[in-house]
Coordinates of C-alpha atoms in Angstrom, one line a residue:
Q24 CA 4.6 34.6 18.1
A25 CA 1.8 36.7 17.0
D26 CA -0.5 33.7 16.3
Y27 CA 0.2 31.9 19.5
H28 CA -0.6 35.1 21.7
L29 CA -3.6 35.5 19.4
K30 CA -5.1 31.7 20.9
E31 CA -3.4 32.6 24.1
L32 CA -6.1 35.7 24.1
S33 CA -8.6 34.3 22.7
M34 CA -8.9 31.3 25.5
G35 CA -8.7 34.0 28.2
E36 CA -5.1 33.3 29.3
Y37 CA -4.0 36.6 29.2
E38 CA -6.4 39.9 30.3
Q39 CA -8.3 40.9 27.1
P40 CA -6.1 44.0 25.2
V41 CA -9.6 46.4 25.0
L42 CA -12.0 46.8 28.0
G43 CA -15.3 44.8 27.4
M44 CA -13.7 42.3 24.8
K45 CA -14.4 38.8 25.6
S46 CA -12.7 35.2 25.6
C47 CA -13.9 32.9 23.6
F48 CA -15.0 30.8 26.7
D49 CA -17.0 34.2 28.0
Y50 CA -19.0 33.9 24.9
S51 CA -19.6 29.9 25.4
K52 CA -20.5 30.7 29.1
E53 CA -23.2 33.3 27.9
E54 CA -24.7 30.6 25.0
G55 CA -24.9 28.0 28.2
G56 CA -21.5 26.4 27.8
D57 CA -22.8 22.9 28.0
H58 CA -21.7 21.4 25.1
E59 CA -18.2 20.7 23.9
W60 CA -16.8 22.5 20.6
S61 CA -13.5 22.5 18.2
A62 CA -12.4 25.2 16.1
R63 CA -9.2 27.1 15.3
E64 CA -8.5 30.5 14.4
W65 CA -6.1 32.5 12.6
F66 CA -4.6 36.1 11.1
V67 CA -6.2 37.2 7.7
V68 CA -5.3 40.0 5.0
R69 CA -8.7 41.5 4.9
K70 CA -7.0 44.3 2.5
A71 CA -4.3 44.9 0.4
E72 CA -3.6 47.8 -1.7
I73 CA -0.7 50.3 -3.1
H74 CA -1.7 54.1 -2.5
V75 CA 0.3 57.0 -4.6
S76 CA 0.8 59.6 -2.5
A77 CA 0.6 63.8 -3.9
D78 CA 4.3 63.6 -4.4
Q79 CA 4.1 60.4 -6.4
V80 CA 5.1 57.9 -3.6
L81 CA 3.7 54.2 -3.3
V82 CA 2.7 53.7 -0.1
P83 CA 1.2 49.9 1.1
F84 CA -2.1 50.2 2.7
L85 CA -2.8 46.6 4.6
K86 CA -6.2 45.9 6.7
L87 CA -5.5 42.4 8.8
G88 CA -8.0 40.6 10.4
V89 CA -9.0 37.3 12.4
E90 CA -11.1 34.7 11.1
A91 CA -12.4 31.4 12.9
R92 CA -13.8 27.9 12.1
E93 CA -15.5 25.2 14.3
Q94 CA -13.8 21.8 13.6
Y95 CA -15.3 18.2 13.7
I96 CA -13.9 14.9 14.0
T97 CA -13.8 13.0 10.7
P98 CA -14.5 9.2 10.7
D99 CA -10.6 8.8 10.5
G100 CA -9.9 10.7 13.3
F101 CA -8.7 13.9 11.9
L102 CA -10.0 17.3 12.6
D103 CA -11.7 19.0 9.8
D104 CA -13.5 22.4 9.5
V105 CA -17.1 22.1 9.0
S106 CA -17.9 24.1 6.0
L107 CA -20.4 26.8 7.4
T108 CA -19.4 28.0 10.8
R109 CA -22.6 29.5 12.6
H110 CA -21.8 33.2 12.9
D111 CA -22.5 33.0 16.8
H112 CA -20.0 30.4 17.7
P113 CA -18.2 31.7 20.8
L114 CA -14.5 31.7 18.9
V115 CA -16.2 33.1 15.6
R116 CA -17.6 36.3 17.9
Y117 CA -14.1 36.6 19.3
A118 CA -12.7 36.9 16.0
E119 CA -15.0 39.3 15.1
A120 CA -14.2 41.3 18.3
F121 CA -10.8 41.0 17.4
T122 CA -10.9 42.6 13.7
Q123 CA -12.7 45.2 15.0
N124 CA -10.5 46.1 17.2
F125 CA -7.4 45.3 15.7
D126 CA -5.7 48.8 15.5
L127 CA -6.1 49.5 19.2
I128 CA -4.8 46.0 20.0
S129 CA -2.1 46.5 17.7
E130 CA -1.1 49.6 19.7
R131 CA -1.5 47.7 23.1
K132 CA 0.6 44.2 22.0
S133 CA 3.6 44.5 20.1
V134 CA 3.6 41.0 18.5
V135 CA 0.5 42.0 16.5
H136 CA 2.1 45.2 15.9
Q137 CA 4.9 43.8 14.8
L138 CA 2.8 40.9 12.6
R139 CA 1.1 44.1 11.1
E140 CA 4.4 45.6 10.1
V141 CA 6.0 42.7 8.5
A142 CA 2.8 41.8 6.7

């Protein structure tokens, strides 16, 4: 559910969870929006550690984020990832903004919070 909601948010289907955050289409309009593009995005584990508390209890520590890759159509007609996606691609910019605001978004969107809890 979190992955599906991420895609809805990035495409501007719902109001952004953080004031000032833009959809990937907003970013696309900023750069002219005159060309078509295809891309995909997904949640990733950025950091996973086990900490030990003062009273010797193991405490999991996890940082999640979002990554995006531009795609192209292969000669066979399939979508494949571009080996290097430009850093200013609209969906990459959205993924970076989502990652920077991940904790706040997790507090505001229960499906993102649930993802973090089960990760």
